[in-house]
Amino acid sequence: MSLWKPMFDAARTTIRNLGRKPITAMHPFEPRVRAPRYRQSFALLHEANGDEACIGCKKCEKICPSEVITVGTAAKRESPATGKKRGWADDFTLDLQACIVCELCVQVCPVDAIVMVRVPNAPGFEREDLFLTMKRLYENEALPHAPAIGSSMIASHNPAPAAAEAPKEPAA
Amino acid sequence: MSTHAPAHPVETSSAPAARVPTPVIGPRANPYLDIESYEAEGDLMVLNMGPQHPSTHGVLRLKLWLDGEVVVKAVPYLGYLHRGVEKLLEKLSYVQSTPIVDKNDYVASMTNELALVMAFEKLEGCEVPRRARYLRTICAEMQRVASHLLWLGTFALDMGGALGGGTTAFMYCLRERERILDLFEELTGARFHYHMMQIGGVRHDLPAGWDAHMKQVAADILARIPEYESMLSENPIFRARTRGVGRIDALLAQELGLSGPNLRACGIDHDLRKSQPYAAYDEIEVRSAIAYEGDVYARYVVRVAEMRESLRIATALIDGVPSGPIMGRKPIETVNAVKPPAGEAYVAIDSPRGELGSWVVSDGSPKPYRCKLRPPSYHALAALPYLLPGTTIPDVVVILGSLDPIMGEADR
Amino acid sequence: MNMLFGSPVLHALILGVVIISALLGVTSYFIWVERKFAGRMQSRIGPEHVGWKGLLQPIADAFKLLIKEDITPKSADRAMFNLAPLLAVTVALLSLAVLPLASGLVIADLDVGVLFFLAAGALTVVPTWMAGWGSNNKYALIGGMRAIAQSVAYGVPLVLAALVPVILSGSMNLSHIVAAQAGGHWFAFWPIGPGFAAGILFVLATLAEGNRIPFDIPEAESELVSGISTEYTGMKFGMFYLGEYVHSLVGAALFVTLFLGGYDGPGPDVLVLQLAWFLLKTAVVSMLLLWVRWTYVRLRSDQLMTLCWKYLLPSGLVLVVASALWVWWKQQGGLA
């Protein structure tokens, strides 16, 4: 009997799973629930006053391990909203095909200009579909953002946080 | 094998036990067998279990000389997944290298990062705060469970075939692994390559409700492990396929540099979490699972026991995570932020596959001078020319699966 | 209806065409059932989107296989390579000729029906071997060699297990075997002992002859890529696949005929009802075989041989002797 009992046990396990509800998620018919911190594609942001946030400092370009970001720095000129002189970027491209989704560009941005978005780019038929131009990056600003952004990440990495701030809050 | 040893795995106390006193040297195959002289005696068929094969765990080429179905000589060829990671690390700065080594052992990503950043921290001499150490340990242990679940699924798949009982066990294991990946997605935002570790601590802090979620996931997986065992452990077909197959004697294991579950299944209690505690392992009792036969079944049993133990450790630690900062040094804001003094450091951790080490040489600049990564799978694959001769083709697949090689880390 | 249109040839032709077409249709949908069943056992759903609940999936699969490129390797033995898939389906269908689906509903009511289907079962190794040799591929060759060893070995317990109903009923004609089990005296359960054990032996041997897990070493996907069907593409591969499922269904039907009473069942002796009982029993047995397939891992080739020669063969011999003794005891008056 010792030979047959384990065979029956295995059979019983598989039949028991027959009764369980399948765990298949039927997307794209049902939306897939992603974690709040899920990050996939990118967006460039505008400031509250309407200016483009990116100052063309190229820190993201330098830190990217896969070298997917190319920033064209424009000459310094006045901002139409505040009137102060600041840097601008006249071109910003991000090759999503080679991106390894490491989030380092978000971490180092000093002005919180780049952020990751929670919606993946729809698959496309051409390489151009996965090559984010500046125009598309600013269009992506409308998509839901992942919570992590440069200043909050750096704040959460502070080795001596202020006494009031308890790190157990949902920091990025 | 020593006759007084029990035939089932035991869990030792947290103190490192004495070595197995009399290592028995089993019959050894000669991996350098001069095949030309042998060929003259009979006809041998050279079969290439080539880089593309449903069960070589990645791109591994195994050149087998077969006499009928029995293997006479086996030579593994590596390098099909070589991507020049170590050279790439010389070109990138310290800050940029963490997401790159994620891709070595792609099944257990966080352990790669952990080994590398610990070496960088040792070079820099920076202290990791207690909270970060707890988070690292919890992540490493849940990562170990995820890796072993994947191993178990593919191991059953190797044995049962793509259309059959193996697929069923595979689906169950991956179903559980998905829950761990969802957990990590909540923590870091990614499912496979997390980039969680950073020099000086971790990058992401716990979101609200993560500890309750983690405890739920751990309890559910712990409840499901007996199901896998019911399908595999006592099953006579499984036992016939794995008991007595691919026996590595303790001396050979030590000579080859095997580590992790492969070594612990030979009776040697060598666990880096106990002998060189890192992260938060010095604050918790780690019990390693030991088995004494050194065959495929022993390795299976050790890994299942390790899954249980990892779930226990993670559940025990999550309640006691201290509050505090998650980084021990200045936040990293530029690409040249980390400039350790000249020197070298070697740090090894206990990854799900064994001893994963990184040796880093620094020359004072923001880029490392040399990074050498010591992958456990590479040394596990070195056992193949000793183990495979004398076995049949189905055994080749089972033995290869039981060593748990990941070609990404073996080839880098 | 023993003779359609009064001629056995015409009867066989017409009934044969009808039954074989029906079987091929049923086999395609058996594949659908298997995929859904296996999916549910693995906490997932099977095919769902091609047609309502995936019911058009087999048609989509067949269409896909038809439009794929048909590749014959340059150094393959063309005759053997191209003939093997056709033979695989044909030989699997052969045993259908002697199966009584209802009383009188049999294509060829042979007096040596058991011998015929055993011979057809033994023939299944030929297309497998032809595929293994003709592919000029080392993986296929190993698969073919294993198939020969396995088929020849498991042919013996198959014969011995099939002999038990023959002895118990006294005839090799399958219709007579079914008639001997009329009234619920199915050989699997009466007499207690030899019939049940012979049934298990028959199931194991049929699984082995049909290369089903746990005996599927000729096409062991994790070891031999695809074994004998490695080099086949398109519809030729589809034929192997179809042949395997046909063999499985026909094997289940034979088991039902020999051990589970065939078309016997409670209710009046109406043709439609008998057919329904037969189909129901075959369906249940097929589902059981599926359950076995999706639960267990496979045996190693030498363990498979050990099982056959050291355990199944002696058991088969003992069972034949036991059933013969039982029949003699009955004839001597038995309990009366």
Tab-separated table of C-alpha atoms in Angstrom, chain A residues 4-172:
chain	number	residue	atom	x	y	z
A	4	TRP	CA	-0.041	3.499	-3.972
A	5	LYS	CA	-0.759	5.975	-1.222
A	6	PRO	CA	1.668	8.660	-2.500
A	7	MET	CA	0.256	8.216	-5.984
A	8	PHE	CA	-3.211	8.875	-4.620
A	9	ASP	CA	-1.926	11.858	-2.651
A	10	ALA	CA	-0.539	13.440	-5.776
A	11	ALA	CA	-3.770	12.772	-7.621
A	12	ARG	CA	-5.757	14.266	-4.767
A	13	THR	CA	-3.640	17.430	-4.873
A	14	THR	CA	-4.273	17.972	-8.546
A	15	ILE	CA	-7.980	17.365	-8.177
A	16	ARG	CA	-8.117	19.752	-5.262
A	17	ASN	CA	-6.645	22.446	-7.475
A	18	LEU	CA	-9.356	21.700	-9.986
A	19	GLY	CA	-11.780	23.107	-7.487
A	20	ARG	CA	-9.821	26.276	-6.828
A	21	LYS	CA	-10.593	29.422	-8.723
A	22	PRO	CA	-8.045	29.987	-11.478
A	23	ILE	CA	-5.665	32.832	-10.840
A	24	THR	CA	-5.584	33.973	-14.447
A	25	ALA	CA	-5.992	37.684	-14.849
A	26	MET	CA	-7.989	38.338	-17.975
A	27	HIS	CA	-6.287	41.397	-19.262
A	28	PRO	CA	-6.459	43.271	-21.521
A	29	PHE	CA	-10.161	42.757	-20.952
A	30	GLU	CA	-9.843	43.475	-17.261
A	31	PRO	CA	-7.476	46.197	-16.113
A	32	ARG	CA	-4.541	44.774	-14.264
A	33	VAL	CA	-4.152	46.208	-10.808
A	34	ARG	CA	-0.597	47.389	-10.372
A	35	ALA	CA	1.166	48.337	-7.207
A	36	PRO	CA	1.243	52.075	-6.481
A	37	ARG	CA	4.999	52.179	-6.994
A	38	TYR	CA	4.910	50.386	-10.331
A	39	ARG	CA	7.116	52.193	-12.823
A	40	GLN	CA	7.465	51.612	-16.497
A	41	SER	CA	7.686	54.517	-18.862
A	42	PHE	CA	8.763	58.151	-18.457
A	43	ALA	CA	7.389	61.631	-18.487
A	44	LEU	CA	8.866	65.097	-18.370
A	45	LEU	CA	7.092	67.562	-16.162
A	46	HIS	CA	6.142	71.189	-16.268
A	47	GLU	CA	6.540	73.421	-13.286
A	48	ALA	CA	3.530	74.816	-11.493
A	49	ASN	CA	3.979	78.109	-13.301
A	50	GLY	CA	3.839	76.456	-16.699
A	51	ASP	CA	7.556	76.346	-17.533
A	52	GLU	CA	9.200	73.178	-18.604
A	53	ALA	CA	10.963	71.866	-15.539
A	54	CYS	CA	14.032	70.467	-17.286
A	55	ILE	CA	17.047	72.773	-17.124
A	56	GLY	CA	19.251	70.735	-19.407
A	57	CYS	CA	21.868	69.958	-16.755
A	58	LYS	CA	22.514	66.502	-18.252
A	59	LYS	CA	22.829	64.776	-14.894
A	60	CYS	CA	20.392	62.061	-16.029
A	61	GLU	CA	22.338	61.570	-19.249
A	62	LYS	CA	25.567	61.091	-17.325
A	63	ILE	CA	24.201	58.694	-14.777
A	64	CYS	CA	22.228	56.447	-17.095
A	65	PRO	CA	24.092	53.091	-17.151
A	66	SER	CA	22.692	52.208	-20.549
A	67	GLU	CA	23.236	55.673	-22.055
A	68	VAL	CA	19.701	55.890	-23.395
A	69	ILE	CA	19.123	59.551	-22.604
A	70	THR	CA	20.329	62.351	-24.844
A	71	VAL	CA	19.836	65.912	-23.700
A	72	GLY	CA	20.424	68.917	-25.874
A	73	THR	CA	21.151	71.907	-23.661
A	74	ALA	CA	19.858	75.216	-24.929
A	75	ALA	CA	21.347	78.581	-24.130
A	76	LYS	CA	20.311	80.194	-20.880
A	77	ARG	CA	17.446	82.580	-21.265
A	78	GLU	CA	14.758	84.161	-19.218
A	79	SER	CA	11.774	82.178	-18.106
A	80	PRO	CA	8.482	83.649	-19.334
A	81	ALA	CA	6.800	82.899	-15.995
A	82	THR	CA	9.310	84.098	-13.367
A	83	GLY	CA	11.479	86.387	-15.448
A	84	LYS	CA	14.687	84.847	-14.117
A	85	LYS	CA	17.436	83.403	-16.276
A	86	ARG	CA	17.649	79.643	-16.168
A	87	GLY	CA	18.762	76.734	-18.244
A	88	TRP	CA	16.594	74.925	-20.778
A	89	ALA	CA	16.737	71.765	-22.803
A	90	ASP	CA	15.938	72.027	-26.467
A	91	ASP	CA	15.977	68.298	-27.097
A	92	PHE	CA	15.453	65.305	-24.872
A	93	THR	CA	15.269	61.769	-26.162
A	94	LEU	CA	14.948	58.530	-24.242
A	95	ASP	CA	15.347	55.197	-25.956
A	96	LEU	CA	12.905	52.986	-24.105
A	97	GLN	CA	14.154	49.844	-25.857
A	98	ALA	CA	17.494	49.979	-24.076
A	99	CYS	CA	16.286	51.359	-20.768
A	100	ILE	CA	16.900	49.003	-17.876
A	101	VAL	CA	14.327	50.739	-15.664
A	102	CYS	CA	16.788	51.439	-12.867
A	103	GLU	CA	15.243	54.798	-11.863
A	104	LEU	CA	18.644	56.464	-11.422
A	105	CYS	CA	17.700	59.338	-13.721
A	106	VAL	CA	14.730	60.129	-11.501
A	107	GLN	CA	16.892	59.962	-8.407
A	108	VAL	CA	19.516	62.453	-9.550
A	109	CYS	CA	17.317	65.072	-11.196
A	110	PRO	CA	17.849	68.256	-9.157
A	111	VAL	CA	14.636	69.923	-10.302
A	112	ASP	CA	12.260	66.922	-10.324
A	113	ALA	CA	11.804	67.219	-14.053
A	114	ILE	CA	11.684	63.537	-14.992
A	115	VAL	CA	9.396	61.022	-13.411
A	116	MET	CA	8.359	57.485	-14.213
A	117	VAL	CA	4.777	56.754	-15.147
A	118	ARG	CA	2.714	53.796	-14.090
A	119	VAL	CA	1.413	52.914	-17.515
A	120	PRO	CA	3.613	51.047	-19.934
A	121	ASN	CA	3.943	52.324	-23.453
A	122	ALA	CA	1.619	50.443	-25.723
A	123	PRO	CA	3.536	48.005	-27.882
A	124	GLY	CA	4.159	49.365	-31.312
A	125	PHE	CA	5.076	47.988	-34.684
A	126	GLU	CA	7.985	50.261	-35.355
A	127	ARG	CA	11.134	51.170	-33.487
A	128	GLU	CA	10.004	54.767	-33.378
A	129	ASP	CA	7.133	53.766	-31.147
A	130	LEU	CA	9.555	52.917	-28.356
A	131	PHE	CA	11.816	55.893	-28.834
A	132	LEU	CA	10.488	58.679	-26.655
A	133	THR	CA	10.963	62.124	-28.121
A	134	MET	CA	10.621	65.289	-26.110
A	135	LYS	CA	7.116	65.813	-27.384
A	136	ARG	CA	6.008	62.355	-26.282
A	137	LEU	CA	7.672	62.714	-22.928
A	138	TYR	CA	5.709	65.852	-22.241
A	139	GLU	CA	2.556	64.140	-23.473
A	140	ASN	CA	3.145	61.354	-20.982
A	141	GLU	CA	2.826	63.891	-18.190
A	142	ALA	CA	-0.912	63.272	-18.305
A	143	LEU	CA	-0.452	59.588	-17.402
A	144	PRO	CA	-0.469	58.498	-13.740
A	145	HIS	CA	2.926	59.044	-12.187
A	146	ALA	CA	4.824	56.646	-9.996
A	147	PRO	CA	5.320	58.229	-6.583
A	148	ALA	CA	9.104	58.361	-6.724
A	149	ILE	CA	10.591	61.660	-7.735
A	150	GLY	CA	14.042	63.084	-7.219
A	151	SER	CA	13.483	65.248	-4.170
A	152	SER	CA	11.415	62.687	-2.274
A	153	MET	CA	13.923	59.938	-2.986
A	154	ILE	CA	16.830	62.036	-1.795
A	155	ALA	CA	14.844	63.043	1.257
A	156	SER	CA	14.107	59.412	2.108
A	157	HIS	CA	17.802	58.577	1.760
A	158	ASN	CA	18.787	61.191	4.311
A	159	PRO	CA	21.000	59.415	6.851
A	160	ALA	CA	19.872	61.679	9.656
A	161	PRO	CA	16.252	62.463	9.112
A	162	ALA	CA	14.611	65.251	11.096
A	163	ALA	CA	13.186	64.030	14.410
A	164	ALA	CA	9.585	64.655	13.325
A	165	GLU	CA	9.817	62.532	10.206
A	166	ALA	CA	9.152	58.876	10.955
A	167	PRO	CA	10.540	56.844	8.039
A	168	LYS	CA	7.720	54.323	8.234
A	169	GLU	CA	5.481	56.651	6.252
A	170	PRO	CA	4.992	55.727	2.633
A	171	ALA	CA	8.081	57.455	1.380
A	172	ALA	CA	9.295	56.629	-2.071
